[in-house]
Coordinates of C-alpha atoms and ligand atoms in Angstrom, one line a residue:
M1 CA 148.9 122.2 192.4
K2 CA 150.4 120.0 189.7
P3 CA 150.9 116.2 190.2
Q4 CA 154.3 115.6 191.8
T5 CA 156.7 112.8 191.2
P6 CA 156.9 110.4 194.1
P7 CA 159.8 111.5 196.4
K8 CA 162.8 109.2 196.6
T9 CA 164.6 111.0 199.4
Y10 CA 163.4 113.0 202.5
R11 CA 164.8 115.2 205.2
V12 CA 163.0 115.9 208.5
K13 CA 163.9 119.1 210.2
S14 CA 162.7 118.9 213.8
F15 CA 162.6 122.0 216.1
G16 CA 161.7 122.3 219.7
C17 CA 161.3 119.7 222.4
Q18 CA 162.3 116.0 222.6
M19 CA 158.8 114.9 221.7
N20 CA 159.2 116.6 218.4
V21 CA 162.5 114.8 217.9
Y22 CA 160.7 111.5 218.7
D23 CA 157.8 112.4 216.3
G24 CA 160.4 113.3 213.6
E25 CA 162.1 109.9 214.0
R26 CA 158.8 108.1 213.7
M27 CA 157.8 110.1 210.6
A28 CA 161.2 109.2 209.1
E29 CA 160.5 105.5 209.8
L30 CA 157.1 105.8 208.1
L31 CA 158.8 107.2 205.0
G32 CA 161.4 104.4 205.2
E33 CA 158.6 101.8 205.1
R34 CA 157.5 103.4 201.8
G35 CA 161.0 103.1 200.4
I36 CA 161.9 106.7 200.7
A37 CA 165.5 107.2 201.9
P38 CA 167.1 109.9 203.9
A39 CA 168.7 112.5 201.6
P40 CA 172.5 112.2 201.7
E41 CA 174.2 115.0 203.7
G42 CA 174.6 118.1 201.5
E43 CA 172.0 117.1 198.9
E44 CA 168.6 118.5 198.4
A45 CA 165.8 116.2 199.4
D46 CA 162.7 115.4 197.3
L47 CA 160.5 115.7 200.3
V48 CA 161.2 118.1 203.2
I49 CA 159.2 117.9 206.5
L50 CA 159.4 121.0 208.7
N51 CA 158.5 119.6 212.1
T52 CA 157.7 122.8 213.9
C53 CA 157.5 124.1 217.4
H54 CA 155.1 126.7 218.6
I55 CA 156.1 127.2 222.2
R56 CA 158.0 130.5 222.0
E57 CA 158.8 133.5 219.8
K58 CA 158.4 133.9 216.2
A59 CA 157.7 130.2 215.4
A60 CA 155.3 130.8 212.6
E61 CA 157.4 133.4 210.9
K62 CA 160.3 131.0 211.0
V63 CA 158.3 128.4 209.2
Y64 CA 157.4 130.8 206.4
S65 CA 161.1 131.9 206.0
D66 CA 162.1 128.2 205.9
I67 CA 159.5 127.5 203.2
G68 CA 160.8 130.6 201.3
R69 CA 164.4 129.3 201.5
L70 CA 163.3 125.8 200.2
V71 CA 161.5 127.3 197.3
L72 CA 164.5 129.4 196.4
A73 CA 166.9 126.5 196.6
G74 CA 164.4 124.5 194.5
K75 CA 164.5 127.2 191.8
E76 CA 168.3 127.1 191.8
A77 CA 168.3 123.3 191.5
G78 CA 165.5 123.4 188.9
K79 CA 163.4 121.0 191.0
Q80 CA 161.0 121.9 193.7
P81 CA 160.9 119.7 196.8
M82 CA 157.6 118.5 198.1
I83 CA 157.1 120.4 201.4
A84 CA 155.2 119.2 204.4
V85 CA 154.7 121.2 207.6
A86 CA 154.3 119.1 210.7
G87 CA 154.4 119.7 214.5
C88 CA 152.7 122.3 216.7
V89 CA 152.7 125.3 214.3
A90 CA 150.9 123.0 211.7
Q91 CA 148.3 122.2 214.4
A92 CA 147.8 125.8 215.5
E93 CA 148.0 127.5 212.1
G94 CA 147.4 124.8 209.5
E95 CA 144.8 126.7 207.5
E96 CA 146.8 129.9 207.4
I97 CA 149.8 128.0 206.2
M98 CA 147.9 126.5 203.4
A99 CA 146.5 129.9 202.4
R100 CA 149.8 131.8 202.7
A101 CA 152.3 129.3 201.4
P102 CA 151.2 127.7 198.1
A103 CA 154.4 125.7 197.9
V104 CA 153.2 123.6 200.9
S105 CA 151.6 120.3 199.9
I106 CA 151.0 118.8 203.3
V107 CA 150.0 120.1 206.7
V108 CA 150.0 117.5 209.4
G109 CA 149.4 117.9 213.1
P110 CA 151.3 116.0 215.9
Q111 CA 148.5 113.6 216.4
A112 CA 147.8 112.8 212.8
Y113 CA 151.2 112.0 211.2
H114 CA 150.5 108.3 211.1
R115 CA 148.3 109.2 208.1
L116 CA 151.3 110.7 206.3
P117 CA 151.4 107.9 203.6
E118 CA 147.8 108.7 202.4
M119 CA 148.7 112.3 202.4
L120 CA 151.7 111.7 200.2
D121 CA 149.4 109.8 197.8
K122 CA 147.2 112.8 197.6
A123 CA 150.1 115.2 197.2
Q124 CA 151.5 113.1 194.4
K125 CA 148.1 113.5 192.6
G126 CA 148.4 117.2 192.9
E127 CA 146.0 117.6 195.8
R128 CA 147.0 119.5 198.9
A129 CA 146.4 117.6 202.1
T130 CA 145.7 118.9 205.6
D131 CA 145.2 116.7 208.7
T132 CA 145.1 118.2 212.2
D133 CA 142.7 115.7 213.8
M134 CA 143.6 114.5 217.3
P135 CA 142.9 110.8 217.7
A136 CA 146.1 110.3 219.6
I137 CA 146.0 106.6 220.4
A138 CA 145.2 105.7 216.8
K139 CA 148.5 107.3 215.8
F140 CA 150.7 104.9 217.8
D141 CA 148.7 101.9 216.7
A142 CA 149.2 102.8 213.1
L143 CA 152.9 103.4 213.2
P144 CA 155.4 100.8 212.0
A145 CA 157.5 98.9 214.5
R146 CA 160.6 100.8 215.7
K147 CA 163.9 100.2 214.1
K148 CA 166.0 102.9 215.6
R149 CA 169.6 102.2 216.5
G150 CA 171.7 104.1 218.9
P151 CA 172.6 103.8 222.6
S152 CA 170.1 106.4 223.8
A153 CA 166.5 106.3 222.6
F154 CA 163.3 108.2 223.3
L155 CA 160.0 106.6 224.0
T156 CA 156.8 108.7 224.1
V157 CA 154.6 107.3 226.9
Q158 CA 152.2 110.2 227.4
E159 CA 151.1 113.1 225.3
G160 CA 149.1 116.3 225.8
C161 CA 148.3 118.5 228.7
D162 CA 145.2 119.4 230.7
K163 CA 146.9 121.9 233.0
F164 CA 146.3 125.1 231.0
C165 CA 149.1 127.2 232.4
T166 CA 148.1 130.6 231.2
Y167 CA 151.2 131.2 229.0
C168 CA 151.3 127.9 227.2
V169 CA 150.0 126.7 223.8
V170 CA 150.6 123.0 224.5
P171 CA 147.1 122.1 225.7
Y172 CA 145.8 123.6 222.4
T173 CA 148.4 122.1 220.0
R174 CA 149.0 118.7 221.6
G175 CA 145.5 118.2 223.0
A176 CA 144.3 116.5 226.1
E177 CA 146.5 114.2 228.3
I178 CA 146.5 110.6 227.1
S179 CA 148.6 107.7 228.2
R180 CA 149.8 105.0 225.8
P181 CA 148.9 101.4 227.0
F182 CA 151.4 99.6 229.2
K183 CA 151.8 96.6 226.9
H184 CA 152.6 98.8 223.9
L185 CA 155.3 100.6 225.9
V186 CA 156.9 97.4 227.2
D187 CA 156.9 96.0 223.6
E188 CA 158.4 99.2 222.2
A189 CA 161.1 99.3 224.9
H190 CA 162.1 95.7 224.1
K191 CA 162.4 96.6 220.4
L192 CA 164.5 99.6 221.2
V193 CA 166.8 97.5 223.4
E194 CA 167.0 94.8 220.7
A195 CA 168.0 97.6 218.3
G196 CA 170.9 98.6 220.5
A197 CA 169.4 101.1 223.0
K198 CA 171.1 101.0 226.5
E199 CA 169.2 104.0 227.8
I200 CA 165.6 104.9 227.3
T201 CA 164.1 108.3 228.1
L202 CA 160.4 108.2 228.7
L203 CA 158.7 111.2 227.2
G204 CA 155.6 113.1 227.8
Q205 CA 154.4 116.7 228.2
N206 CA 153.3 115.6 231.6
V207 CA 155.2 112.3 231.7
N208 CA 154.5 111.6 235.4
A209 CA 150.7 111.8 234.7
W210 CA 151.1 108.5 232.8
R211 CA 148.7 105.9 234.2
G212 CA 148.0 102.4 232.9
E213 CA 147.1 98.8 233.7
D214 CA 150.0 96.5 234.1
D215 CA 150.1 92.8 233.0
K216 CA 148.4 91.7 236.2
G217 CA 145.5 94.2 235.7
R218 CA 146.7 96.6 238.4
Q219 CA 146.5 100.3 238.0
V220 CA 150.0 101.7 238.0
G221 CA 151.7 105.1 237.5
L222 CA 155.0 106.0 236.0
G223 CA 156.9 104.4 238.9
G224 CA 155.2 101.1 238.2
L225 CA 156.1 101.3 234.5
I226 CA 159.7 102.1 235.3
R227 CA 160.0 99.1 237.7
V228 CA 158.8 96.8 234.9
L229 CA 161.1 98.4 232.2
A230 CA 164.0 98.0 234.6
G231 CA 163.6 94.2 234.3
I232 CA 164.5 94.3 230.6
D233 CA 167.9 92.7 230.1
G234 CA 170.3 95.0 228.2
L235 CA 168.5 98.1 229.2
E236 CA 170.9 99.9 231.6
R237 CA 169.5 103.4 232.1
I238 CA 166.0 104.9 232.4
R239 CA 165.1 108.6 232.5
Y240 CA 161.9 110.5 232.1
T241 CA 160.9 114.0 231.2
T242 CA 159.0 116.4 231.6
S243 CA 157.2 116.2 234.9
H244 CA 154.6 118.5 236.5
P245 CA 154.9 118.9 240.3
N246 CA 151.2 118.2 240.8
D247 CA 151.4 114.7 239.2
M248 CA 154.2 113.4 241.4
D249 CA 153.2 110.3 243.4
E250 CA 155.0 108.5 246.3
D251 CA 155.7 105.5 244.2
L252 CA 157.7 107.4 241.6
I253 CA 159.6 109.2 244.3
A254 CA 160.3 105.8 246.0
A255 CA 161.4 104.3 242.7
H256 CA 164.3 106.8 242.7
G257 CA 165.6 105.1 245.8
E258 CA 164.9 101.5 244.8
V259 CA 165.5 101.1 241.0
A260 CA 169.2 101.2 240.3
K261 CA 168.6 101.7 236.5
L262 CA 166.6 104.8 237.1
M263 CA 169.1 107.7 236.8
P264 CA 169.5 110.2 239.6
Y265 CA 168.2 113.1 237.6
L266 CA 164.8 114.9 237.7
H267 CA 163.6 117.6 235.4
L268 CA 160.9 119.4 237.3
P269 CA 159.9 122.8 236.0
V270 CA 158.7 125.4 238.5
Q271 CA 158.7 128.4 236.1
A272 CA 158.9 131.1 238.8
G273 CA 159.6 131.5 242.5
N274 CA 156.8 133.9 243.5
D275 CA 153.4 132.7 244.5
R276 CA 151.5 135.5 243.0
I277 CA 153.1 134.9 239.6
L278 CA 152.6 131.1 240.0
K279 CA 148.9 131.8 240.6
A280 CA 148.7 134.1 237.6
M281 CA 150.4 131.3 235.6
N282 CA 147.8 128.9 236.8
R283 CA 150.5 126.5 238.0
Q284 CA 148.3 125.3 240.8
H285 CA 151.3 124.9 243.2
T286 CA 153.3 127.2 245.4
A287 CA 157.0 127.8 245.7
D288 CA 156.9 126.1 249.1
S289 CA 155.0 123.0 247.9
Y290 CA 157.5 122.6 245.1
L291 CA 160.5 122.8 247.6
K292 CA 158.8 120.2 249.8
L293 CA 158.6 117.9 246.8
I294 CA 162.2 118.4 246.0
E295 CA 163.1 117.5 249.6
K296 CA 161.2 114.2 249.2
F297 CA 163.3 113.3 246.2
R298 CA 166.5 114.2 248.0
A299 CA 165.5 112.0 250.9
A300 CA 164.8 109.1 248.5
R301 CA 168.0 109.7 246.4
P302 CA 170.4 112.1 248.1
D303 CA 172.6 112.5 245.0
I304 CA 169.7 113.4 242.6
A305 CA 170.5 116.2 240.2
L306 CA 167.7 118.6 239.6
S307 CA 166.8 120.7 236.6
G308 CA 164.0 123.1 235.8
D309 CA 162.4 125.5 233.4
F310 CA 161.9 129.2 234.1
I311 CA 160.1 132.0 232.5
V312 CA 161.1 135.6 233.2
G313 CA 158.9 138.6 232.5
F314 CA 155.5 137.0 232.9
P315 CA 152.9 139.8 232.6
G316 CA 153.0 141.9 235.8
E317 CA 156.2 140.5 237.2
T318 CA 157.9 143.1 239.4
E319 CA 161.6 143.2 240.2
A320 CA 160.8 141.9 243.7
E321 CA 158.9 139.0 242.3
F322 CA 161.7 138.2 239.9
Q323 CA 164.0 138.2 242.9
D324 CA 162.0 135.3 244.2
T325 CA 162.9 133.3 241.1
L326 CA 166.5 133.9 241.8
G327 CA 165.8 132.8 245.4
I328 CA 164.4 129.5 244.4
V329 CA 167.3 128.8 242.1
D330 CA 169.6 129.3 245.0
E331 CA 167.5 127.2 247.3
V332 CA 167.3 124.2 244.9
R333 CA 170.9 124.5 243.6
Y334 CA 170.0 123.1 240.2
A335 CA 172.4 121.1 238.2
A336 CA 171.0 122.5 234.9
C337 CA 168.1 124.7 233.8
F338 CA 166.3 126.0 230.8
S339 CA 165.2 129.6 231.0
F340 CA 163.2 131.7 228.7
K341 CA 161.8 135.2 228.2
Y342 CA 158.0 135.2 228.4
S343 CA 156.6 135.0 224.9
P344 CA 152.9 135.9 224.3
R345 CA 151.3 133.0 222.5
P346 CA 148.2 133.8 220.5
G347 CA 145.0 132.5 222.1
T348 CA 146.5 131.9 225.6
P349 CA 145.1 133.9 228.5
A350 CA 148.4 135.5 229.5
A351 CA 148.8 137.1 226.0
S352 CA 145.9 139.5 226.8
M353 CA 146.9 140.2 230.4
E354 CA 147.8 143.7 231.6
G355 CA 151.4 144.6 232.4
Q356 CA 153.3 143.0 229.6
I357 CA 156.9 143.5 230.4
A358 CA 159.3 145.4 228.1
P359 CA 161.7 143.3 226.1
E360 CA 164.8 145.0 227.5
V361 CA 163.6 144.3 231.0
M362 CA 163.0 140.7 230.2
A363 CA 166.4 140.4 228.5
E364 CA 168.2 141.9 231.5
R365 CA 166.3 139.6 233.9
L366 CA 167.1 136.6 231.8
Q367 CA 170.8 137.5 231.8
R368 CA 170.9 137.7 235.6
L369 CA 168.9 134.4 235.9
Q370 CA 171.2 132.6 233.5
Q371 CA 174.3 133.8 235.3
R372 CA 172.9 132.5 238.6
I373 CA 171.9 129.2 237.0
G374 CA 175.3 128.9 235.4
A375 CA 177.0 129.4 238.7
H376 CA 175.0 126.5 240.3
Q377 CA 175.7 124.3 237.3
Y378 CA 179.4 124.9 237.6
A379 CA 179.3 124.3 241.3
F380 CA 177.4 121.1 240.8
N381 CA 180.1 119.9 238.2
Q382 CA 182.9 120.9 240.6
A383 CA 181.3 119.0 243.4
S384 CA 181.2 115.9 241.2
V385 CA 185.0 115.8 240.9
G386 CA 186.3 112.7 242.6
R387 CA 183.1 110.7 242.0
T388 CA 183.4 107.4 240.1
C389 CA 180.5 106.7 237.7
T390 CA 179.6 105.2 234.4
V391 CA 179.5 107.2 231.2
L392 CA 177.3 106.1 228.3
V393 CA 179.3 106.8 225.2
E394 CA 177.2 108.6 222.6
R395 CA 179.8 110.0 220.2
T396 CA 183.4 110.7 219.4
G397 CA 184.9 113.7 221.1
R398 CA 186.5 116.8 219.6
H399 CA 190.0 115.3 219.3
P400 CA 191.1 111.9 217.9
G401 CA 190.9 109.2 220.6
Q402 CA 188.3 111.1 222.7
W403 CA 184.9 109.9 223.5
L404 CA 181.9 111.9 224.7
G405 CA 179.0 110.6 226.8
K406 CA 176.7 111.3 229.7
S407 CA 177.1 110.7 233.4
P408 CA 174.2 109.4 235.5
W409 CA 173.5 113.1 236.4
L410 CA 173.3 113.9 232.7
Q411 CA 176.5 115.8 232.6
S412 CA 178.6 115.7 229.4
V413 CA 181.8 113.8 230.1
W414 CA 184.7 113.3 227.8
F415 CA 187.6 110.8 228.2
E416 CA 190.5 109.3 226.3
A417 CA 190.6 105.5 226.3
P418 CA 189.7 102.7 223.9
A419 CA 185.9 102.6 223.7
A420 CA 183.0 102.5 221.3
I421 CA 179.6 104.2 220.9
G422 CA 177.1 102.5 223.3
D423 CA 179.7 101.4 225.8
L424 CA 179.2 102.1 229.5
V425 CA 182.6 103.0 230.7
E426 CA 183.5 103.5 234.3
V427 CA 185.4 106.8 234.9
E428 CA 186.6 108.9 237.7
L429 CA 185.4 112.5 237.2
A430 CA 188.7 114.4 237.3
E431 CA 188.2 118.0 236.2
A432 CA 185.1 120.1 235.9
G433 CA 184.2 122.9 233.5
P434 CA 181.0 124.9 233.4
N435 CA 179.4 122.6 230.8
S436 CA 181.4 119.4 230.8
L437 CA 183.8 117.2 232.8
K438 CA 186.9 115.3 232.0
G439 CA 186.8 111.6 233.0
L440 CA 189.8 109.3 233.7
V441 CA 189.5 105.6 232.9
K442 CA 191.5 103.6 235.4
A443 CA 194.1 101.3 233.7
G444 CA 193.4 97.6 233.9
Ligands
5AD501 N1 156.9 131.9 226.8 C1 158.1 131.5 227.3 N2 158.4 130.2 227.7 C2 157.4 129.3 227.6 N3 157.4 128.0 227.9 C3 156.2 127.5 227.6 N4 155.4 128.5 227.1 C4 156.2 129.6 227.1 C5 155.9 131.0 226.7 N5 154.7 131.4 226.3 C6 158.5 127.3 228.5 C7 158.2 126.7 229.9 C8 158.1 125.3 229.6 C9 159.1 125.1 228.5 C10 158.9 123.8 227.7 O1 158.9 126.2 227.7 O2 159.3 127.0 230.8 O3 158.3 124.5 230.8
SF4_502 FE1 152.3 123.9 229.1 FE2 151.8 124.0 231.8 FE3 151.0 121.9 230.3 FE4 153.6 122.3 230.8 S1 152.0 121.9 232.3 S2 152.7 121.8 228.8 S3 153.8 124.5 230.8 S4 150.3 124.0 230.1

């Protein structure tokens, strides 16, 4: 590879989960520290970071086609961008990417991107750089202070996963569970609020597995952290995602009833409604233990909105077992859900299990599941009509004079009234659609 001119502009393309979005923001901040600016809209960037996701489907192929497109655009523009591949595909297939895609200068895993500046130095000298080490804590210590502006911010508190669900690559790409230290998180939350955040969403692959020592030396879990963050003036809303049923503790459940700033929303994936499938998935919980947990949350916070993740067509899933998934959806009456066709991930136990389900069967099950989920979501929105709540304004709406934001239950709400991004506006939910609601602001 030839020496490359130092990039002046960058673009980060993040795919996949919110943790990737967070990592993308932090990489952007690192580049900002180096004087590299975001490429203006519509202009080619000197440095492109593909921040990839490996959780489902043809993730790796997508990376290669993105690289191909960048090379082609570079040829047309007469100037090749420097290309970095980050995220979980980089972690899982770094060496292969380097071998197959000579246009790539940098491969950096999700636990190593704090070393991006050194890697840029190498790339500028014409050397290709790969770093897929996993010293997770070092990363956060090495990153520059946060400067993000915007009413709703992410804060990664925990990373990695020790659960080893048989379908999932995360334990391999993100590594073992680690918790960031309490003090670092409180400091980062203060900085986010000083920069304009009204809402913070605490992130982690198993966010409720977070454990730490508070300022009085006590061992606390996520509930304890949330109680402390709720004391920050100017921070109005706290959320967290994604949780695992087996890491829930009583204090976090109780916090939902006691901490006003903690929003009445819980994303708690169950994946399937049948115990044989849950066992084959190595979820280590049953449908019934999950439902009991949901009952506890509803007892602590009766209006809590629930969301979940589902996989259809896990190897060996019969029609009757799939029916149990529809059954649990009806029982919980989710306010929102994410649902996916099972996708064999290289190296995971489920990928070599017998009874892989035909794609058309999966597609048909997914359609039925999504219909059912959609019906519950619409019903939840309709049942919200008449409620008065705050909306955190995130952006302008489709038409002039309209604003769009989120209700406490994470519904999209639009309204027409004088407002600005970042305002918390009190509205009455007046009309419900399947995916959003109309709010009315009371005059005076
Ligand atoms: N196939 C389909 N969906 C998957 N998920 C994780 N791994 C797979 C896979 N191999 C889904 C799960 C998880 C969400 C983030 O992605 O539902 O909760
Ligand atoms: Fe993947 Fe299961 Fe860990 Fe979630 S809990 S990241 S689905 S292995």
